[in-house]
Amino acid sequence: MDTQFVPTPAAGIDPDVLRDEIFVGGVWRRGDGELIESVDPATGRVFATLTAATVADVDEAVRAGQAAVAASGWAELMPHERARVLYRIGEQIEAHAGQISALQTLDTGKTLGETEALARSAAGTFRYVAAALETLEDSLTPRRGPSLTMTSWDPMGVVGAITPWNSPIASDAQKIAPALAAGNAVIAKPPVWAPWVTLYLARLAEQAGLPAGLLSVLPGPGRTVGEAIVTHPDVAKLTFTGGTTTGRHLARLAAEKLMPVTLELGGKSPTIVFDDADLTQTVAGLLFGIFSSSGQSCIAGSRIFVQRGIYDDLVGALVQATANLRVGPGTAPGTQVAPMINHAHRDGVAAMVERAVAEGAQVLVGGAIPDDPALADGAYYLPTILTGVDNTATICQQEIFGPVAVVLPFDDEADLIGQANDTVFGLASGIWTADYRRAWRVARQIQAGTVYINTYKQFSISTPFTGRRESGMGIEKGREGIRSYMLEKSIYLDITGEPLPWAAEQARAATAGTPARPETAATEK
Ligand code: NAD
């Protein structure tokens, strides 16, 4: 891959969108950090450069965020007033979905169909959050004494949002929208490998009337910019999506300052096919679950357990259908499996397949870089299905984050559930069967934040998303997703006007003869 030449502007992208500027405290300007070269995964060519943010930018952005919350009165606005701005951001995203899609396909390689769906989902997230914000109420709790007791919610202040490269606009929206809705300022740190749509989102938010300073976007390396956000004394919460190793490291840093975190991490999701499953529906679902987004999905259904009775038929159909998937550039109509994010990541995936083969796995289909000369410069890897290993193999235990699935036969339901749960992760799971009682029984026993029955990889912004065990902690989406950026406060309000009994005698004696306060007099009238 040659990254030496001068960037060539990409067709279909407004050059303004690729300006070498970061967004610090409401100001667009060049960063002072390292140079990021953005490479089109389909061609290996540099299409833009961006000067990253620095640790000093983090401090400036945090101060600006605090000042913006105070000066704009953002946190004190009525919910419908904040909702109006958030809704407008959603509308801006929707109106520019085509540009976002083109930009994200250029930056990540994903198909235009995938990136357009992500853009529309991000628009929906802002609109949902705007609507949900108006339904969040403070609540009275059951009275246990001579006070009214109630729960009210405060914003946290400045929230740090660190995101990965696989679905930038959707991950951004899932964090930025609820954090703003809750009355906070947000410092977003997009990944070095895909910074552009987050910057573009900030432009759209600005145009929608978001007060300056409430959102900063600081692309840069995790070790410097990311850690500076997490360790900054005035950042009150971290919301992070990324790998488990990074998440664990950041959770340790957050623990030092006792800062709450939401962590959406990796997965190795089991997909279970029972012998009464509809073959066509199942094969289509398995393919979508593992090979869409070229497998670069946290919930990718990468461990496929198939009941012995239909193993040969199912695997035969799956292999044939996999071989017929259309591999190509994300911009080409009809492409199903686009290039991976970059050559380094593709090579890492290839190395994991080689290691699996060394450990005894057989390649049923794929397992190689495509030999089509038209794809030679891109970061492609063929959709791959492996077999011949048991669930303890490295390829069944480690997240690959690429278009690679392993198929494993099973006989017994109890044993299957043990195997399905036998990883460190707990993100998602799929169940394919015509027997809804069995589906319910198995779904209840799978240790995962999301279970799909006869479907896969569906998302609803109103449905909470969470990982268990090493797949993360905390909740995104739904009304709880907004609450996760608020601090709960309990208020006790006396309704008797009487002194508390413990020292009432002394208090009465000490205050005898002092005039009643006007409010009291007014109440007594
Ligand atoms: P990553 O952990 O390498 O990076 C994620 C983000 O963290 C990036 O912005 C990166 O710059 C930053 N970062 C890295 N090291 C850091 C540090 N020391 N301090 C602060 N920030 C740091 O992950 P990735 O390769 O970008 O993304 C792939 C991973 O994300 C996969 O494991 C995938 O499963 C996971 N993921 C999870 C979900 C989910 O919702 N559970 C969704 C998408 C992706």
XYZ file of C-alpha atoms and ligand atoms in Angstrom:
569
model
C 0.000 0.000 0.000
C 1.448 3.324 -1.062
C 0.544 6.207 1.213
C 3.173 8.650 -0.044
C 1.242 10.570 -2.660
C -0.814 13.692 -2.185
C -4.411 12.947 -1.231
C -6.861 12.927 -4.103
C -10.272 14.337 -3.194
C -12.973 11.718 -3.367
C -15.738 11.801 -5.933
C -19.144 12.625 -4.513
C -17.794 14.147 -1.310
C -18.141 17.851 -0.618
C -14.469 18.994 -0.190
C -15.563 21.137 2.732
C -16.402 17.988 4.648
C -12.787 16.836 4.360
C -11.198 20.065 5.642
C -8.222 19.474 7.918
C -10.001 20.789 11.007
C -11.057 19.433 14.344
C -13.870 20.898 16.456
C -12.761 22.250 19.819
C -15.229 24.046 22.048
C -17.321 25.355 19.148
C -14.311 26.401 17.027
C -13.165 24.687 13.831
C -9.388 24.710 13.593
C -6.398 22.566 12.756
C -5.168 20.233 15.455
C -1.558 20.200 16.616
C -1.240 16.443 16.870
C 0.021 13.744 14.563
C -0.946 13.517 10.910
C -3.709 11.023 10.194
C -3.753 9.647 6.659
C -7.205 8.454 5.697
C -7.090 5.555 3.301
C -9.872 4.234 1.097
C -10.021 0.516 2.021
C -11.198 -0.367 -1.490
C -8.129 1.067 -3.220
C -5.466 1.575 -0.562
C -5.216 5.246 -1.587
C -4.992 8.201 0.751
C -8.042 10.401 0.165
C -7.496 12.986 2.908
C -5.229 13.940 5.778
C -6.208 15.266 9.155
C -4.084 16.725 11.904
C -5.121 15.024 15.128
C -6.041 16.670 18.416
C -3.673 16.829 21.362
C -3.931 16.499 25.124
C -4.097 20.305 25.357
C -7.162 20.268 23.095
C -8.874 17.943 25.550
C -8.447 20.420 28.365
C -9.668 23.276 26.176
C -12.704 21.280 25.082
C -13.610 20.291 28.644
C -13.436 23.901 29.835
C -15.479 25.041 26.851
C -18.025 22.326 27.565
C -18.414 23.442 31.166
C -18.694 27.063 30.107
C -21.215 26.229 27.379
C -23.477 24.349 29.783
C -23.413 27.351 32.112
C -23.700 30.102 29.485
C -26.327 28.485 27.273
C -28.438 27.328 30.182
C -28.633 24.021 28.277
C -29.207 21.892 31.345
C -31.905 24.244 32.618
C -33.855 24.391 29.373
C -37.272 22.778 29.442
C -37.116 19.247 28.010
C -39.104 20.266 24.922
C -36.613 23.069 24.223
C -33.646 20.691 24.309
C -35.710 18.160 22.369
C -36.320 20.700 19.600
C -32.570 21.058 18.950
C -31.982 17.303 19.085
C -34.856 16.674 16.683
C -33.398 19.217 14.281
C -30.042 17.417 14.406
C -31.880 14.218 13.466
C -33.501 15.995 10.547
C -30.144 17.386 9.418
C -28.645 13.890 9.480
C -31.580 12.512 7.496
C -31.302 15.328 4.949
C -27.586 14.618 4.501
C -27.791 10.822 4.708
C -26.409 10.466 1.193
C -23.314 12.533 2.002
C -22.774 10.733 5.310
C -23.130 7.405 3.551
C -20.626 8.290 0.822
C -18.179 9.633 3.394
C -18.418 6.633 5.659
C -18.102 4.175 2.775
C -14.964 6.007 1.693
C -13.530 5.968 5.207
C -14.514 2.448 6.326
C -15.061 0.500 3.107
C -18.574 -0.589 4.084
C -21.243 -0.857 1.397
C -23.316 2.214 0.581
C -26.398 0.271 1.639
C -24.903 -0.348 5.077
C -23.675 3.188 5.594
C -26.929 4.733 4.449
C -28.800 2.524 6.917
C -26.398 3.647 9.652
C -26.974 7.312 8.779
C -30.747 6.878 8.917
C -30.435 4.984 12.173
C -28.393 7.874 13.626
C -31.115 10.320 12.528
C -33.675 8.077 14.214
C -31.599 8.012 17.378
C -31.641 11.805 17.679
C -35.385 11.922 16.985
C -36.128 9.116 19.447
C -34.054 10.756 22.141
C -35.846 14.061 21.537
C -39.211 12.364 21.980
C -38.147 10.215 24.927
C -36.661 13.221 26.699
C -40.124 14.699 26.980
C -41.407 11.557 28.685
C -38.768 11.360 31.417
C -40.284 12.353 34.686
C -39.064 12.919 38.205
C -41.010 10.654 40.522
C -42.540 10.605 43.973
C -41.509 7.549 45.948
C -43.791 5.887 48.542
C -43.840 7.962 51.726
C -42.288 6.337 54.820
C -42.483 9.250 57.243
C -43.507 12.902 57.596
C -41.849 13.958 54.317
C -42.610 13.820 50.654
C -39.859 11.765 49.062
C -38.953 12.175 45.441
C -36.327 11.290 42.903
C -35.036 13.981 40.606
C -32.291 13.783 37.995
C -29.350 16.099 37.345
C -26.982 16.219 34.383
C -23.436 15.023 34.999
C -21.476 17.865 33.363
C -18.973 16.900 30.667
C -19.195 13.396 29.190
C -16.344 11.685 27.312
C -17.488 9.520 24.356
C -14.893 7.217 22.769
C -15.966 5.185 19.736
C -14.611 2.513 17.360
C -14.360 2.560 13.575
C -16.836 -0.095 12.537
C -20.114 1.894 12.573
C -19.054 5.466 13.389
C -22.197 7.522 12.795
C -24.418 5.076 14.668
C -22.054 4.703 17.649
C -21.647 8.484 17.789
C -25.391 9.118 17.796
C -25.996 6.446 20.433
C -23.733 8.343 22.821
C -23.936 11.993 21.821
C -27.745 12.220 21.522
C -28.659 10.867 24.972
C -25.748 12.617 26.689
C -26.841 15.984 25.252
C -30.481 15.210 25.998
C -29.551 14.678 29.625
C -28.197 18.236 29.751
C -24.476 17.515 29.396
C -21.656 18.666 27.156
C -19.875 15.941 25.171
C -16.258 15.447 24.113
C -16.313 12.862 21.320
C -13.150 11.032 20.317
C -13.572 9.190 17.047
C -11.025 6.566 15.989
C -7.970 7.442 13.930
C -9.093 4.902 11.316
C -12.459 6.604 10.691
C -12.714 10.157 12.036
C -14.639 11.944 9.293
C -18.313 11.257 9.911
C -18.056 12.315 13.543
C -16.629 15.652 12.423
C -19.389 15.948 9.831
C -21.993 15.170 12.492
C -20.648 18.111 14.510
C -21.123 20.404 11.486
C -24.726 19.236 11.160
C -25.339 19.700 14.897
C -23.937 23.211 14.655
C -26.257 23.983 11.723
C -29.183 22.604 13.728
C -28.548 25.181 16.431
C -26.703 23.237 19.114
C -25.113 25.897 21.344
C -21.371 26.308 20.707
C -19.094 24.373 23.023
C -21.573 21.659 23.951
C -19.983 19.262 21.488
C -16.290 18.916 20.713
C -14.860 16.323 18.325
C -11.231 15.412 18.940
C -9.906 12.722 16.611
C -6.624 11.277 17.758
C -4.828 8.292 19.191
C -6.385 6.514 22.132
C -3.191 6.485 24.193
C -2.935 10.267 24.224
C -6.217 11.986 23.383
C -8.437 9.144 24.614
C -6.663 8.723 27.936
C -6.560 12.485 28.475
C -10.354 12.509 28.206
C -10.760 9.617 30.634
C -8.346 10.985 33.226
C -9.385 14.636 33.003
C -10.639 15.633 36.472
C -13.659 17.480 35.055
C -14.905 14.716 32.806
C -17.743 13.168 34.785
C -18.559 10.048 32.791
C -17.010 7.829 30.137
C -19.095 6.121 27.520
C -16.909 3.770 25.518
C -17.439 1.356 22.658
C -14.483 -0.703 21.538
C -12.405 -3.755 22.322
C -12.486 -5.553 25.667
C -8.781 -4.997 26.350
C -9.136 -1.247 25.852
C -12.366 -1.177 27.859
C -10.758 -2.946 30.806
C -7.826 -0.507 30.744
C -10.138 2.501 30.650
C -12.306 1.098 33.430
C -9.169 0.938 35.604
C -8.332 4.569 34.808
C -11.921 5.580 35.551
C -11.851 3.683 38.847
C -8.961 5.887 40.019
C -11.287 8.900 39.957
C -14.414 6.882 40.801
C -15.996 7.878 37.505
C -18.979 5.924 36.156
C -18.470 4.156 32.835
C -20.624 2.568 30.188
C -18.662 -0.033 28.262
C -19.867 -1.691 25.048
C -17.173 -4.235 24.226
C -16.380 -7.272 22.132
C -18.274 -10.502 21.524
C -18.124 -14.055 20.238
C -21.806 -14.614 19.778
C -23.249 -18.120 19.451
C -25.905 -18.772 16.827
C -27.844 -21.985 17.376
C -29.681 -23.900 14.657
C -32.141 -26.598 15.756
C -33.210 -29.385 13.408
C -36.710 -27.967 12.883
C -35.486 -24.567 11.658
C -36.592 -23.255 8.273
C -33.475 -23.786 6.163
C -33.891 -20.824 3.814
C -34.720 -18.369 6.571
C -31.871 -19.694 8.690
C -29.205 -19.626 5.977
C -30.139 -16.045 5.048
C -30.002 -15.052 8.722
C -26.668 -16.765 9.369
C -25.093 -15.103 6.328
C -26.346 -11.669 7.330
C -25.328 -12.244 10.952
C -21.687 -12.991 10.175
C -20.846 -11.555 6.761
C -22.634 -8.194 6.607
C -20.215 -5.386 7.457
C -17.554 -7.954 6.491
C -17.942 -9.457 9.947
C -16.733 -6.260 11.586
C -19.614 -6.200 13.985
C -19.530 -6.636 17.752
C -22.571 -8.931 17.602
C -21.400 -10.953 14.577
C -22.778 -14.484 14.841
C -19.356 -16.081 14.582
C -19.943 -19.431 16.367
C -22.636 -21.412 14.563
C -23.912 -24.485 16.464
C -25.954 -26.849 14.274
C -28.016 -29.804 15.534
C -26.562 -33.051 14.183
C -29.719 -34.114 12.263
C -29.519 -31.207 9.822
C -25.801 -30.528 10.055
C -24.891 -31.774 6.564
C -27.834 -30.117 4.802
C -27.461 -26.831 6.646
C -23.703 -26.587 6.302
C -23.870 -27.620 2.627
C -26.354 -24.835 1.879
C -24.438 -22.343 3.981
C -21.165 -23.040 2.187
C -22.780 -22.837 -1.245
C -24.515 -19.563 -0.415
C -21.323 -18.122 1.081
C -19.382 -18.912 -2.079
C -22.018 -16.971 -4.038
C -21.883 -13.772 -1.972
C -20.809 -10.785 -4.029
C -17.459 -9.431 -2.872
C -16.474 -5.986 -4.109
C -16.120 -2.295 -3.394
C -18.673 -0.747 -1.076
C -19.588 1.725 -3.812
C -20.534 -0.956 -6.370
C -24.250 -1.728 -6.587
C -24.977 -5.215 -5.377
C -21.846 -5.662 -3.253
C -22.540 -7.704 -0.131
C -19.053 -8.205 1.299
C -16.970 -5.058 1.065
C -13.318 -4.558 2.047
C -12.302 -4.535 5.674
C -11.290 -1.297 7.389
C -7.660 -1.532 6.248
C -4.900 -3.888 5.175
C -3.407 -4.285 8.649
C -6.714 -5.446 10.098
C -7.339 -7.733 7.100
C -3.919 -9.301 7.566
C -4.667 -9.862 11.252
C -7.867 -11.713 10.323
C -5.957 -13.803 7.761
C -3.378 -14.671 10.430
C -6.129 -15.872 12.774
C -7.492 -18.170 10.081
C -3.986 -19.523 9.435
C -3.577 -20.186 13.140
C -6.946 -21.973 13.253
C -5.850 -24.206 10.389
C -2.589 -24.924 12.219
C -4.708 -25.939 15.207
C -6.662 -28.413 13.049
C -9.509 -26.410 11.511
C -10.610 -27.119 7.936
C -11.626 -24.335 5.581
C -15.007 -25.139 3.989
C -15.116 -21.944 1.935
C -13.044 -18.759 1.685
C -9.974 -18.628 3.898
C -8.069 -16.401 1.472
C -7.652 -13.004 -0.087
C -9.663 -12.899 -3.343
C -7.600 -13.511 -6.479
C -9.686 -11.127 -8.623
C -7.136 -8.583 -9.997
C -9.803 -5.850 -9.759
C -9.739 -6.247 -5.972
C -5.962 -6.559 -5.606
C -5.386 -3.144 -4.008
C -8.239 -3.320 -1.509
C -8.321 -4.787 2.005
C -10.507 -7.722 0.987
C -10.922 -11.114 2.599
C -13.261 -13.809 1.334
C -16.191 -14.799 3.536
C -14.926 -17.856 5.341
C -16.421 -20.868 7.103
C -14.293 -23.169 9.220
C -15.065 -26.525 10.815
C -13.281 -29.397 12.529
C -12.492 -27.761 15.875
C -14.322 -27.793 19.170
C -15.487 -24.822 21.183
C -12.227 -24.607 23.120
C -10.198 -23.710 19.982
C -8.729 -20.225 19.820
C -10.874 -19.422 16.778
C -13.991 -20.193 18.882
C -12.873 -18.164 21.870
C -11.278 -15.005 20.485
C -13.121 -12.255 18.661
C -11.968 -12.137 15.013
C -13.891 -9.037 13.877
C -13.846 -10.228 10.299
C -15.867 -12.386 7.881
C -15.052 -15.702 9.541
C -17.471 -18.174 11.143
C -16.929 -21.585 12.712
C -19.588 -24.305 12.477
C -19.884 -26.859 15.272
C -22.337 -29.796 15.487
C -24.288 -30.510 18.678
C -26.577 -33.308 19.899
C -27.897 -32.394 23.306
C -29.628 -29.134 24.321
C -28.142 -28.931 27.809
C -24.636 -29.549 26.494
C -25.224 -26.984 23.748
C -26.175 -24.302 26.263
C -23.012 -25.039 28.215
C -20.901 -24.607 25.062
C -22.756 -21.507 23.902
C -22.098 -19.860 27.264
C -18.512 -21.086 27.402
C -16.696 -17.885 26.409
C -15.678 -14.804 28.351
C -18.200 -12.750 26.344
C -21.958 -12.243 26.637
C -23.105 -9.858 23.936
C -25.633 -11.493 21.594
C -27.011 -14.838 20.494
C -29.215 -16.271 17.748
C -31.690 -19.160 17.953
C -33.289 -20.746 14.877
C -36.183 -23.116 15.482
C -39.888 -23.601 14.741
C -40.523 -24.554 18.377
C -41.225 -21.344 20.278
C -41.263 -23.071 23.651
C -37.760 -24.316 23.024
C -36.710 -20.906 21.731
C -37.971 -19.279 24.924
C -36.325 -21.933 27.148
C -32.937 -21.575 25.440
C -33.157 -17.764 25.242
C -33.641 -17.626 29.004
C -30.488 -19.680 29.608
C -28.130 -17.914 27.198
C -25.875 -15.433 28.940
C -26.088 -12.500 26.542
C -27.444 -8.993 26.523
C -29.479 -9.604 23.350
C -31.067 -12.794 21.973
C -32.468 -12.997 18.458
C -35.046 -15.701 17.660
C -35.415 -16.551 13.949
C -33.806 -13.242 13.079
C -30.456 -11.572 13.660
C -28.699 -8.208 13.874
C -31.881 -6.172 14.192
C -31.676 -2.918 16.144
C -34.274 -0.729 17.723
C -33.289 2.501 19.424
C -36.112 2.031 21.922
C -34.792 -1.391 22.997
C -31.918 -1.377 25.493
C -28.543 -2.730 24.375
C -26.067 -4.125 26.862
C -23.288 -6.668 27.181
C -22.629 -9.107 29.985
C -19.327 -10.352 31.394
C -16.409 -9.195 29.196
C -18.812 -7.734 26.635
C -19.359 -4.733 28.816
C -21.434 -3.009 31.437
C -24.152 -0.377 31.464
C -26.984 0.235 29.030
C -27.323 2.150 25.790
C -30.559 2.977 23.940
C -34.060 3.228 25.320
C -35.105 5.685 28.000
C -32.549 4.120 30.350
C -29.891 5.155 27.855
C -30.703 8.812 28.621
C -30.859 8.167 32.361
C -27.348 6.714 32.186
C -26.079 10.261 31.595
C -27.881 11.646 34.634
C -27.292 11.557 38.360
C -30.155 10.502 40.563
C -30.961 12.701 43.527
C -33.357 11.895 46.373
C -35.182 14.865 47.896
C -37.032 14.745 51.230
C -39.531 17.587 51.732
C -41.127 18.060 55.151
C -44.911 18.335 55.031
C -45.648 18.781 58.758
C -44.048 22.084 59.748
C -43.101 20.366 63.037
C -39.539 20.289 64.438
C -37.862 16.901 64.294
C -38.529 15.246 67.667
C -34.945 14.384 68.639
C -34.116 17.962 69.809
C -37.571 19.557 69.601
C -37.631 20.336 73.328
C -34.341 22.268 73.270
C -35.161 23.966 69.997
C -38.538 25.161 71.288
C -36.961 26.512 74.476
C -34.194 28.273 72.584
C -36.523 29.925 70.060
C -39.464 30.821 72.385
C -40.539 34.412 71.891
C -38.936 34.838 68.445
C -41.486 36.055 65.885
C -42.903 33.559 63.424
C -41.473 33.819 59.899
C -43.765 35.467 57.377
C -44.278 32.236 55.382
C -45.425 30.467 58.524
C -47.759 33.309 59.376
C -49.156 33.207 55.853
C -49.728 29.488 56.106
C -51.523 29.857 59.403
C -53.886 32.596 58.182
P -10.371 -0.265 20.177
O -10.666 -0.672 21.569
O -9.018 -0.511 19.641
O -10.649 1.293 19.961
C -11.888 1.877 20.282
C -11.660 3.362 20.576
O -10.870 3.450 21.749
C -10.916 4.115 19.477
O -11.408 5.432 19.384
C -9.495 4.129 20.003
O -8.724 5.205 19.516
C -9.737 4.269 21.492
N -8.627 3.804 22.341
C -7.767 2.795 22.079
N -6.875 2.694 23.103
C -7.193 3.649 23.993
C -6.633 4.072 25.240
N -5.563 3.483 25.760
N -7.212 5.091 25.883
C -8.314 5.707 25.381
N -8.862 5.372 24.198
C -8.316 4.342 23.511
O -11.490 -0.978 19.273
P -11.638 -0.912 17.710
O -10.641 -1.807 17.076
O -11.720 0.498 17.269
O -13.103 -1.529 17.544
C -13.350 -2.892 17.489
C -13.881 -3.384 18.812
O -15.046 -2.654 19.194
C -14.324 -4.820 18.743
O -13.851 -5.510 19.861
C -15.838 -4.734 18.757
O -16.483 -5.894 19.249
C -16.041 -3.559 19.632
N -17.387 -3.005 19.429
C -18.318 -3.178 20.398
C -19.611 -2.724 20.202
C -20.669 -2.908 21.247
O -21.683 -2.213 21.191
N -20.498 -3.809 22.200
C -19.941 -2.047 19.020
C -18.955 -1.878 18.056
C -17.672 -2.351 18.273
